[in-house]
Coordinates of C-alpha atoms in Angstrom, one line a residue:
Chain A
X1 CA 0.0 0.0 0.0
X2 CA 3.0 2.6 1.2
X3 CA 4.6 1.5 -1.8
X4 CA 1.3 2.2 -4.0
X5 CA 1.5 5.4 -2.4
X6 CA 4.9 6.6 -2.8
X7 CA 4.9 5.3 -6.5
X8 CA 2.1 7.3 -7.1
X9 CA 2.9 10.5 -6.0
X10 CA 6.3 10.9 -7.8
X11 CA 4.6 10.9 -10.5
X12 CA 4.0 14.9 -11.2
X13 CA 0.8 14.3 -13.6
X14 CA -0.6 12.4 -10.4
X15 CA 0.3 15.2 -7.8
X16 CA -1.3 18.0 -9.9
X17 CA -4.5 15.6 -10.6
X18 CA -4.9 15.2 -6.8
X19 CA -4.5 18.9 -5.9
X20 CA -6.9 20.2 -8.6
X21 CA -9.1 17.3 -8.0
X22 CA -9.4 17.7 -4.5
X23 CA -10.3 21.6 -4.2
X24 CA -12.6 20.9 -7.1
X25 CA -14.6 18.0 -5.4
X26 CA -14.6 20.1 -2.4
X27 CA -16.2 23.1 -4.1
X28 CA -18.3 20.9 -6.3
X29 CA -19.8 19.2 -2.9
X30 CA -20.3 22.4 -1.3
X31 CA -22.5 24.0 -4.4
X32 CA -24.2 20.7 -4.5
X33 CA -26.2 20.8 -1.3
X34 CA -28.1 23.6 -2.3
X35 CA -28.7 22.1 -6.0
X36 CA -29.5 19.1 -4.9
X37 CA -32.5 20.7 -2.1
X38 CA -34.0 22.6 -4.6
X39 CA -34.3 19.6 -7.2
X40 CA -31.6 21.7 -9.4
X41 CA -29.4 17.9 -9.0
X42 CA -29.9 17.4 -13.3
X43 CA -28.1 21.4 -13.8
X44 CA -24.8 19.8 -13.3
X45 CA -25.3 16.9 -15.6
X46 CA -26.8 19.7 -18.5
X47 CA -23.8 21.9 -18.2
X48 CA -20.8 19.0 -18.1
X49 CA -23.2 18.2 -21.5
X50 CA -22.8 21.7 -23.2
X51 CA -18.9 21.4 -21.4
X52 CA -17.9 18.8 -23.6
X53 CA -19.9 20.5 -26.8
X54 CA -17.4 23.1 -26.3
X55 CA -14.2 21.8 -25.4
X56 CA -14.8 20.0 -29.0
X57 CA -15.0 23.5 -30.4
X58 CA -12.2 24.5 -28.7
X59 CA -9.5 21.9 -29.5
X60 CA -9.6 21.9 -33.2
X61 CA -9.2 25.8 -33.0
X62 CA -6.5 25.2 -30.9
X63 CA -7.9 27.7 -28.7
X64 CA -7.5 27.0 -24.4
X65 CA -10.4 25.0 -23.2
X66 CA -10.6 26.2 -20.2
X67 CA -10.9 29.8 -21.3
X68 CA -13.7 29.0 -24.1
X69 CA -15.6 26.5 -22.1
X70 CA -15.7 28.7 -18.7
X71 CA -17.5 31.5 -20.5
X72 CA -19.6 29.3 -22.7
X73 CA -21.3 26.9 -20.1
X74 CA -21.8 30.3 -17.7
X75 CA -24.2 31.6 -20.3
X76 CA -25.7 28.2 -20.6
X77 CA -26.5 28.2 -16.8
X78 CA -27.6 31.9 -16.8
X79 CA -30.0 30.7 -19.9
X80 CA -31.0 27.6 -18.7
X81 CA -32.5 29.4 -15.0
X82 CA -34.0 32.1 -17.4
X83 CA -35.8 29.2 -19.0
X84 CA -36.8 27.6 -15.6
X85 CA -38.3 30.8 -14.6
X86 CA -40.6 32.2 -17.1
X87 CA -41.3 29.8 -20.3
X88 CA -43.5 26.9 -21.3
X89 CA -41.1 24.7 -21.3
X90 CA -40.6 22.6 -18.0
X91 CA -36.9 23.1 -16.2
X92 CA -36.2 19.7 -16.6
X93 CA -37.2 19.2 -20.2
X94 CA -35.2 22.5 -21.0
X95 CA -32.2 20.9 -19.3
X96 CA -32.5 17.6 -21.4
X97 CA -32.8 19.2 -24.3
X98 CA -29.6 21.4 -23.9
X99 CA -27.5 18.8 -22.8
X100 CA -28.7 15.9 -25.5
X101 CA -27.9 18.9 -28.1
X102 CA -24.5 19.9 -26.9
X103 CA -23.5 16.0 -26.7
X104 CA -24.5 15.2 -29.9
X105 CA -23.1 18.7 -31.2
X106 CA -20.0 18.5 -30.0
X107 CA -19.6 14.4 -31.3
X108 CA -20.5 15.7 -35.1
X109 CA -17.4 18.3 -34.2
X110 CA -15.1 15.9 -32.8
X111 CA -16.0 13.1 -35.9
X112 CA -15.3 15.9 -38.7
X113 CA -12.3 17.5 -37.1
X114 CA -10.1 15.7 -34.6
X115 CA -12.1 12.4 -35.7
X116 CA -13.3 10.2 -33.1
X117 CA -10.6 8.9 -31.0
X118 CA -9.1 8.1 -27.3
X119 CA -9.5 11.6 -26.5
X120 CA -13.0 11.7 -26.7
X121 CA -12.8 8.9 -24.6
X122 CA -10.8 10.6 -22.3
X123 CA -13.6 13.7 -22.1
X124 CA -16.3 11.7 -21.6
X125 CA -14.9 9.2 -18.8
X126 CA -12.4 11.3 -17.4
X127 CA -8.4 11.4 -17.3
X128 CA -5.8 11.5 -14.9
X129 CA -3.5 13.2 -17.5
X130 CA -5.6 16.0 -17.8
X131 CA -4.2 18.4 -15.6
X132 CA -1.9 20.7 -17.4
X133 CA 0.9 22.1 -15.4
X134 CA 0.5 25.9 -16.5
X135 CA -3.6 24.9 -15.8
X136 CA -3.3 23.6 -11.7
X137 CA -2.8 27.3 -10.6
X138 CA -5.4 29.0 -12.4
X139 CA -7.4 25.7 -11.2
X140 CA -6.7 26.0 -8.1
X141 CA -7.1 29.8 -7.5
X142 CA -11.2 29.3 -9.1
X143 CA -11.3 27.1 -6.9
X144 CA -10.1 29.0 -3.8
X145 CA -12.9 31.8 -5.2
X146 CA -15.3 29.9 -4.7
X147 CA -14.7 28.5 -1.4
X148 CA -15.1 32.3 -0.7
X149 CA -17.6 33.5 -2.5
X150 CA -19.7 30.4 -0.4
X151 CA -18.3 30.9 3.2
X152 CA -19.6 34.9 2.7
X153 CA -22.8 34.1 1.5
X154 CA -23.4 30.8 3.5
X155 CA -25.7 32.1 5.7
X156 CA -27.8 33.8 3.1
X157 CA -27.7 30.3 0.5
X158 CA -29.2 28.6 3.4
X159 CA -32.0 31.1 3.7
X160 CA -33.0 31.0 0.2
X161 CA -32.5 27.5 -0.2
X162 CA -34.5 26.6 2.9
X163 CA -37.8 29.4 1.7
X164 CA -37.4 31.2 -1.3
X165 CA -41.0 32.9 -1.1
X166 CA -39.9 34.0 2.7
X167 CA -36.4 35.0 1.3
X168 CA -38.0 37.3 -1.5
X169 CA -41.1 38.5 0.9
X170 CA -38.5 40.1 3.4
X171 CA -36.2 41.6 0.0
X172 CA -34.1 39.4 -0.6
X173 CA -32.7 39.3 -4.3
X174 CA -33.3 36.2 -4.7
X175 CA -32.4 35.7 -8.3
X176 CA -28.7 37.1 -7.7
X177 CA -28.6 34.0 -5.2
X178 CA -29.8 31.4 -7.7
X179 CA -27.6 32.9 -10.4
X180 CA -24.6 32.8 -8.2
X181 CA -25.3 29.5 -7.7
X182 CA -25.8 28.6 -11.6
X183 CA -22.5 30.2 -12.6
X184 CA -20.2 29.2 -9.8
X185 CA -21.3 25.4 -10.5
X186 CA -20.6 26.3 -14.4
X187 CA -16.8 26.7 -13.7
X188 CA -16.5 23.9 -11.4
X189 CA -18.1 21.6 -13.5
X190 CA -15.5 23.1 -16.7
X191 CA -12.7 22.3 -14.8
X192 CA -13.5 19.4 -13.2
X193 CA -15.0 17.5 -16.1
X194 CA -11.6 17.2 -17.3
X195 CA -10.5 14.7 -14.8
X196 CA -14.3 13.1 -14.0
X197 CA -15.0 13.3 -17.8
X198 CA -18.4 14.9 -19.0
X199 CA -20.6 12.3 -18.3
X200 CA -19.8 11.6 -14.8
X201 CA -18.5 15.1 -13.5
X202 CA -22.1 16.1 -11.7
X203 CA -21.7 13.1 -9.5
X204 CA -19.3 15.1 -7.5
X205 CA -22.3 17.9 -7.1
X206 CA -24.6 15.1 -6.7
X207 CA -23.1 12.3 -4.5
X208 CA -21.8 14.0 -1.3
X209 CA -24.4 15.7 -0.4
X210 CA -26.8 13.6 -1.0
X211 CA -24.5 10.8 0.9
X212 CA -24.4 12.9 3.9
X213 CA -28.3 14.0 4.4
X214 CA -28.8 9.9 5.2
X215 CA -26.9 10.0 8.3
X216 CA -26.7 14.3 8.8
X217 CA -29.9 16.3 9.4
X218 CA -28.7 19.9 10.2
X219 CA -27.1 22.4 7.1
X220 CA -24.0 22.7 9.3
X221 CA -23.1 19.0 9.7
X222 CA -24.0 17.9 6.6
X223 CA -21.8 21.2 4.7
X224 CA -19.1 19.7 6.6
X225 CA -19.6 16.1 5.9
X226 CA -20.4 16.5 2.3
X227 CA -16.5 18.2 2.1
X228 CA -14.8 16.2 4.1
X229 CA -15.9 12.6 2.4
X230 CA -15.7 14.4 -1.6
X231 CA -12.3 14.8 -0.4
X232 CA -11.6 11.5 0.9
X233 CA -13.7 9.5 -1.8
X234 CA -11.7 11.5 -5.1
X235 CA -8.3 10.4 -3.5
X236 CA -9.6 6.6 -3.0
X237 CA -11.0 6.9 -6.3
X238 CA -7.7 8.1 -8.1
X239 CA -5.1 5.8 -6.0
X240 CA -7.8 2.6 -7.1
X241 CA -7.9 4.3 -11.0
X242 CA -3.9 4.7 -11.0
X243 CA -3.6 0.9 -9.2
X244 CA -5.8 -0.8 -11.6
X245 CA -6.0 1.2 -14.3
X246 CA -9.0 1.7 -14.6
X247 CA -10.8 5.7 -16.0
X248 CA -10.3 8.0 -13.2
X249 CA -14.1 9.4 -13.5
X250 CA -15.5 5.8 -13.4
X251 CA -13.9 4.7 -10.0
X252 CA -14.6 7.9 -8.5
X253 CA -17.9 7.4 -8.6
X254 CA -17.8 4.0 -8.0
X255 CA -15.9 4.6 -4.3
X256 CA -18.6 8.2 -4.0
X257 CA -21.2 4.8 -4.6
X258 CA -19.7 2.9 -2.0
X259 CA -19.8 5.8 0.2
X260 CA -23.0 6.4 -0.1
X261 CA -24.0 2.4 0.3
X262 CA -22.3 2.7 3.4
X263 CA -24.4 6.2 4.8
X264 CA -28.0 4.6 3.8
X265 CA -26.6 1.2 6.3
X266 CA -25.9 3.6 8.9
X267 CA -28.8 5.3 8.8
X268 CA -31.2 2.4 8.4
X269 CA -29.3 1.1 12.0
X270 CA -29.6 4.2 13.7
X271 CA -33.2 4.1 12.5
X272 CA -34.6 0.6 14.1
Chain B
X1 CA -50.7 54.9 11.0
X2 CA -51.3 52.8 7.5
X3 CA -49.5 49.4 7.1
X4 CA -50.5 48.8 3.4
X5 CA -53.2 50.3 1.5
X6 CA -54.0 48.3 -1.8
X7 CA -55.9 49.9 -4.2
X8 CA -58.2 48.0 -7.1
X9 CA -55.5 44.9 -7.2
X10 CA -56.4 42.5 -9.7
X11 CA -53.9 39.4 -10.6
X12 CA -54.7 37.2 -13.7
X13 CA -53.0 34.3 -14.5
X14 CA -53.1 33.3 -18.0
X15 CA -56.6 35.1 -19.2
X16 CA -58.5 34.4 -15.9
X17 CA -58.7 36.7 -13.0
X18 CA -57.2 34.8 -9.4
X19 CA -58.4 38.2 -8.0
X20 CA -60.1 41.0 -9.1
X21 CA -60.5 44.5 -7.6
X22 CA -59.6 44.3 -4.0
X23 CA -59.0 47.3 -2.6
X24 CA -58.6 47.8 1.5
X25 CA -56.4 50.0 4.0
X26 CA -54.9 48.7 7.5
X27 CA -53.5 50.4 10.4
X28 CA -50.6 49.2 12.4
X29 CA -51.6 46.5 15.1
X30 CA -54.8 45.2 12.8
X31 CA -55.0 41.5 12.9
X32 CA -57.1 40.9 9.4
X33 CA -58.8 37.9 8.8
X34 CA -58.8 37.2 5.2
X35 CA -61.8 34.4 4.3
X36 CA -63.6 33.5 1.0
X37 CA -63.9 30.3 -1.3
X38 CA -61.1 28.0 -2.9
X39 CA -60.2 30.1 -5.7
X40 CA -61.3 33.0 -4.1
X41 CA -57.9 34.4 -4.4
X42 CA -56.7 34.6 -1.1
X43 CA -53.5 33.1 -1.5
X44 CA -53.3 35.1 -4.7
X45 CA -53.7 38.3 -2.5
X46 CA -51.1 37.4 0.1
X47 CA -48.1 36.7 -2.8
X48 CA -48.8 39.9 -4.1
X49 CA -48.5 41.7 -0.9
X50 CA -45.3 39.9 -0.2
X51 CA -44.2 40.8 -4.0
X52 CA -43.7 36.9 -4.7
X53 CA -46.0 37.7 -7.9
X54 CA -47.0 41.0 -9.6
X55 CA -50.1 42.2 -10.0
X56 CA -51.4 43.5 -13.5
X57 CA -53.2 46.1 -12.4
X58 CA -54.0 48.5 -9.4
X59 CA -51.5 50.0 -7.1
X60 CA -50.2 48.7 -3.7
X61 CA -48.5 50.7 -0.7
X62 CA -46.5 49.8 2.6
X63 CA -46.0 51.6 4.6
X64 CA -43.2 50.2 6.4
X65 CA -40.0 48.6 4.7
X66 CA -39.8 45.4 2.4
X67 CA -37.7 44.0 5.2
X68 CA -40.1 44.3 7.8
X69 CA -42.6 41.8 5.5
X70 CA -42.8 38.1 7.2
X71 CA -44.7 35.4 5.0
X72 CA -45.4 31.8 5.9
X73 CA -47.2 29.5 3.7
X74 CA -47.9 25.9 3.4
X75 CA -44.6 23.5 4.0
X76 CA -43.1 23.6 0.3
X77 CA -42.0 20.0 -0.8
X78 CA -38.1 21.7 -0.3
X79 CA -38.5 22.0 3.4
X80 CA -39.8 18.3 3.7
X81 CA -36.3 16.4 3.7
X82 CA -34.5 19.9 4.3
X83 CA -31.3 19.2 6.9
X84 CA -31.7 21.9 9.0
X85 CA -31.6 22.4 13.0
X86 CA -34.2 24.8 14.3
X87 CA -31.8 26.9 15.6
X88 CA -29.9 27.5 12.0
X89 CA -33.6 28.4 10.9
X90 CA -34.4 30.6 13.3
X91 CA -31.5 32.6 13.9
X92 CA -31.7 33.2 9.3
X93 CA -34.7 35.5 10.6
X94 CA -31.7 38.3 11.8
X95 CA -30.0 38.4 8.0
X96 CA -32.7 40.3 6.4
X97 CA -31.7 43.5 8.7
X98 CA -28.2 43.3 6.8
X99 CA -27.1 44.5 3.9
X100 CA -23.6 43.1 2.8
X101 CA -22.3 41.1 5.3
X102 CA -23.9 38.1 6.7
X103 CA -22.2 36.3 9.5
X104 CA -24.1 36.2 12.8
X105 CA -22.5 38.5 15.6
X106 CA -23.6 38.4 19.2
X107 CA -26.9 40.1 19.0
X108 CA -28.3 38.0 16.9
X109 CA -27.8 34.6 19.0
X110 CA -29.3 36.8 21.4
X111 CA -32.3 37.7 19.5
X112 CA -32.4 34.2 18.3
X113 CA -32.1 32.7 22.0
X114 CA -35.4 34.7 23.0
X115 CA -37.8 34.3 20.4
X116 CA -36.9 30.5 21.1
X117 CA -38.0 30.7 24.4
X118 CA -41.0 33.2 23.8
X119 CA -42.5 30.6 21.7
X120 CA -41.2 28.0 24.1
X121 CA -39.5 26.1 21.5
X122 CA -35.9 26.4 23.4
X123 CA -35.7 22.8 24.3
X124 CA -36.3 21.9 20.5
X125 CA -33.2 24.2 19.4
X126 CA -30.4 21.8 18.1
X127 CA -33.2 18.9 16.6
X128 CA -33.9 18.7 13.0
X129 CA -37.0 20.9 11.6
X130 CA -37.5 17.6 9.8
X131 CA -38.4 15.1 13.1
X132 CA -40.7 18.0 14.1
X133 CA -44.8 17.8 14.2
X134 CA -46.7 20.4 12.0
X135 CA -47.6 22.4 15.1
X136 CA -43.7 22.9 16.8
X137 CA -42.8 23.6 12.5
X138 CA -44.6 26.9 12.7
X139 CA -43.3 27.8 15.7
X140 CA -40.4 27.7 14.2
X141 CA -41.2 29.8 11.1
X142 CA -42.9 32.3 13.5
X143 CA -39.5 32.7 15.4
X144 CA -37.9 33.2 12.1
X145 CA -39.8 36.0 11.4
X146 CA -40.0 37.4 15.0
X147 CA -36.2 37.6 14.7
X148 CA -36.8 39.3 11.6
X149 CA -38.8 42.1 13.5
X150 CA -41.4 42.4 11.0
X151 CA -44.2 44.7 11.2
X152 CA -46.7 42.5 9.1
X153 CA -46.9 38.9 8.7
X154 CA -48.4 37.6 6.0
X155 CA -49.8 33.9 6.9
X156 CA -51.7 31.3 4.5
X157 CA -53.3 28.7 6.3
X158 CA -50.8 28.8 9.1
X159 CA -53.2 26.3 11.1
X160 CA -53.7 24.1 8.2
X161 CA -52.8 20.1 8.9
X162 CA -52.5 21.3 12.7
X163 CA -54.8 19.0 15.2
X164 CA -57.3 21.7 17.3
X165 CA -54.7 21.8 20.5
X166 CA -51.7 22.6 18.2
X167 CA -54.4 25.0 16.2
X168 CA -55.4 26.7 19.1
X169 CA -52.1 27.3 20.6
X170 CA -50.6 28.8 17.6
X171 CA -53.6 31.1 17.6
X172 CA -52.8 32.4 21.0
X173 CA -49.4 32.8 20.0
X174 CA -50.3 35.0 16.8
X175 CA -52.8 37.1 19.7
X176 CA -49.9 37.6 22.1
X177 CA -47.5 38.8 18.6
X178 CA -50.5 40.9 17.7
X179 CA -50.8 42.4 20.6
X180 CA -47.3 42.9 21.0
X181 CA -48.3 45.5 17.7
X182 CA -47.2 43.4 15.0
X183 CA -49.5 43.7 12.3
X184 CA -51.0 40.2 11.4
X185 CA -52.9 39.2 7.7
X186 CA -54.2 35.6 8.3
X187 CA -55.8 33.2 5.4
X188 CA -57.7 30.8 6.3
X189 CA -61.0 28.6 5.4
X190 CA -61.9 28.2 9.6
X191 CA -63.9 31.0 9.8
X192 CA -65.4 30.0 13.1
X193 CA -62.3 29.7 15.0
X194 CA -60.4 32.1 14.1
X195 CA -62.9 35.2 13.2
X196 CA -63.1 35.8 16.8
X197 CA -59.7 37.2 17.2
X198 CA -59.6 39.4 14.1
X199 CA -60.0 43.2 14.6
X200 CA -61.1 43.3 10.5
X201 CA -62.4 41.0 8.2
X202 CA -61.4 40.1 4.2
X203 CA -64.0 38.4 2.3
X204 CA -63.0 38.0 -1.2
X205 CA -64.9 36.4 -4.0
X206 CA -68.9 37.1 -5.2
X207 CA -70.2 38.5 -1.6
X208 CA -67.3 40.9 -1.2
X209 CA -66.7 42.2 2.3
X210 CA -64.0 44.5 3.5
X211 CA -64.6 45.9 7.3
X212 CA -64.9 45.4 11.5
X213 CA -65.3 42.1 12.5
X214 CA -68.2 43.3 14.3
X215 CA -69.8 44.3 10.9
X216 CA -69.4 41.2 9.2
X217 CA -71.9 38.2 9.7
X218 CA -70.2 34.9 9.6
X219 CA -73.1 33.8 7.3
X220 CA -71.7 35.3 4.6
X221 CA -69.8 32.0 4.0

């Protein structure tokens, strides 16, 4: 196991995976709470969707992903909460219908330029090589952003989240709020999409918080919970995806599965 | 002094009216019953005063700050799994006083602490507002909006899903805040038990009624 360890982490494509990875799952599970309470869980899965339509815009240009795709899915998130809010169409139906798009989009890109190949493998599924080293600072400091922008406004998320008719009744601006919310999980779903891949990057929004309301039942306890175990679960998953091979997206939601296993057993002991 | 004055207020959603026409003034410290048939538009009226929707026509005043505005309705599916101690709930009544910075300081544990205990909900303070019953929920939401300080509550069915204790204690609670000058608009379909503690009356729909209790004959209904 030490040896596992030690092999692993002189590797430099393996150190800047686990850094980025780790303060991205951490702001992913911290924005996911909220989505996930106010039935936003699918948002995530839409914009890793229109993520990978424009990464495949993006390469063939030879253009930065990061600094096409951040921009990009942002207006997808402010569009797709204008949608929610005032059309015919149903929020979940407009999410669908985005992300199917973008896929298929992005696939007719990919097949006439680049041509279909291990790297769309890579985008879907996720890769540990993915992690640029001129990218793990700008990474890194989104990330750190973030983590701020929540801790500030923590107090005020939770009161929106927990009665947005209360919350806008006593003047609250309550679409700056869900906005906020929208864009911020935008960027952290571009950059971590790279390592988790597009299809299974909103598992990190999803899965922790979600995981922690079985056995948690107060905002405080289960904010820190949901951190502390997307933390713990990306490392598992990347030391089990660089032992056995195996796509580094896959088997971290495959140990974020075995967390969460584990929660509903706890909490269906503590309940008899 | 005039709460809220709404004049000729008529919402319409889609091409049908949810409430036409209402027009009615209130003083500081009224407690207003607001009554009338499904569909009458009461809840209709209650959104717009809390500006959840807009109305389409007809003008609406306050006279006291959006801030001050407290409105509970019926438990949204949201709040039904929420993870969320009462205490975190109730002290979120203090943020709406602030303007850009929102971490709790001294005064507001304080604040929080007390309308705890004036609801007598103190020994409930670190459970989950899911394991509560419907009657100790609204308690909660009340102490919310008591930390808040508002001036006028705005309450649809507060009582609704409540057994007749749990009613009738919340309805002694909302006298006490009432009388405390708080200025109270209650929807409800229970005319008979709660008509008696209203200083006006609201009737909306065909047989429109706006005045004193006293003036208005139950019968209406």
């Amino acid at each position: 196991m030490l040896e596992l360890l030690e092999e692993l982490f002189s590797y430099s494509f393996v150190v800047r995976a686990i850094a980025v990875g780790i303060s991205v799952s951490l702001c992913a599970s911290l924005l996911g709470l909220p989505l996930v309470l106010r039935r936003y869980s699918m948002i995530g899965d839409g914009l890793a969707h229109v993520g990978f339509g424009t990464l495949a815009v993006a390469i063939p240009l030879g253009l930065s992903p990061l600094k096409v795709s951040i921009p990009l899915v942002m207006l997808a998130a402010f569009l797709l909460l204008r949608i929610r809010e005032s059309s015919k169409i149903r929020g979940d139906a407009a999410i669908a219908i985005i992300s199917c798009s973008s896929l298929a989009i992005g696939v007719i890109i990919m097949s006439q330029t680049t041509g279909i190949n291990t790297d769309i493998c890579n985008y879907l599924f996720g890769s540990i090589l993915a992690i640029k080293q001129e990218e793990v600072y700008l990474c890194i400091a989104i990330s750190a952003v973030i983590l701020a922008l929540f801790v500030f406004f923590y107090n005020k998320i939770f009161s929106v989240v927990f009665d947005e008719n209360y919350a806008k009744a006593s003047g609250t601006n309550i679409e700056f709020y869900n906005m906020l919310l929208a864009l911020l999980t935008a960027v952290i779903i571009v950059i971590g999409m790279r390592i988790m891949g597009a299809l299974l990057i909103s598992s990190l929004i999803i899965f922790p918080a979600l995981t922690s309301m079985r056995v948690f039942k107060t905002f405080k306890s289960v904010i820190v919970c949901s951190s502390i175990l997307s933390a713990i679960c990306f490392f598992i998953g990347i030391v089990v995806s660089f032992a056995y091979n195996i796509p580094t997206g896959a088997s971290i939601v495959a140990t974020n599965l075995g967390a969460f296993l584990i929660f509903c057993l706890v909490s269906f002991i503590k309940g008899r | 002094m005039n709460v809220l004055s709404c004049r000729q207020i008529s919402v319409k959603y889609e091409s049908k009216f949810a409430l036409e026409n209402c027009s009615f003034e209130l003083d500081a410290g009224s407690f207003l019953g607001v009554f009338g048939k499904n569909g009458a538009g009461k809840s209709t009226l209650l959104k717009s005063i809390a500006g959840i929707i807009k109305p389409n026509s007809g003008t609406l005043n306050l006279g006291i700050k959006k801030n001050e505005i407290g409105y509970m309705a019926q438990q949204t599916p949201v709040q039904k799994d929420f993870p969320a101690s009462v205490y975190e709930i109730v002290i979120s009544g203090t943020l709406c006083k602030r303007r850009y910075f929102y971490f709790y300081g001294k005064n507001d544990k304080k604040t929080a602490d007390k309308n705890l205990e004036m609801l007598g909900i103190e020994q409930l303070k670190r459970k989950s507002f899911q394991e509560l019953s419907g009657g100790q929920k609204q308690r909660v939401l009340l102490a919310r909006m008591l930390c808040a300080e508002a001036k006028l509550l705005l309450l649809d069915e507060p009582a609704s899903g409540l057994d007749i204790d749990a009613s009738k204690q919340l309805h002694n609670i909302l006298k006490d805040v009432n009388s405390q000058g708080v200025t109270i608009i209650m929807v409800s379909h229970d005319i008979q038990n709660t008509v008696n503690f209203c200083t006006q009356v609201l009737h909306l729909g065909s047989k429109y009624f706006f005045g004193n209790r006293g003036d208005y004959n139950a019968g209406i209904a």
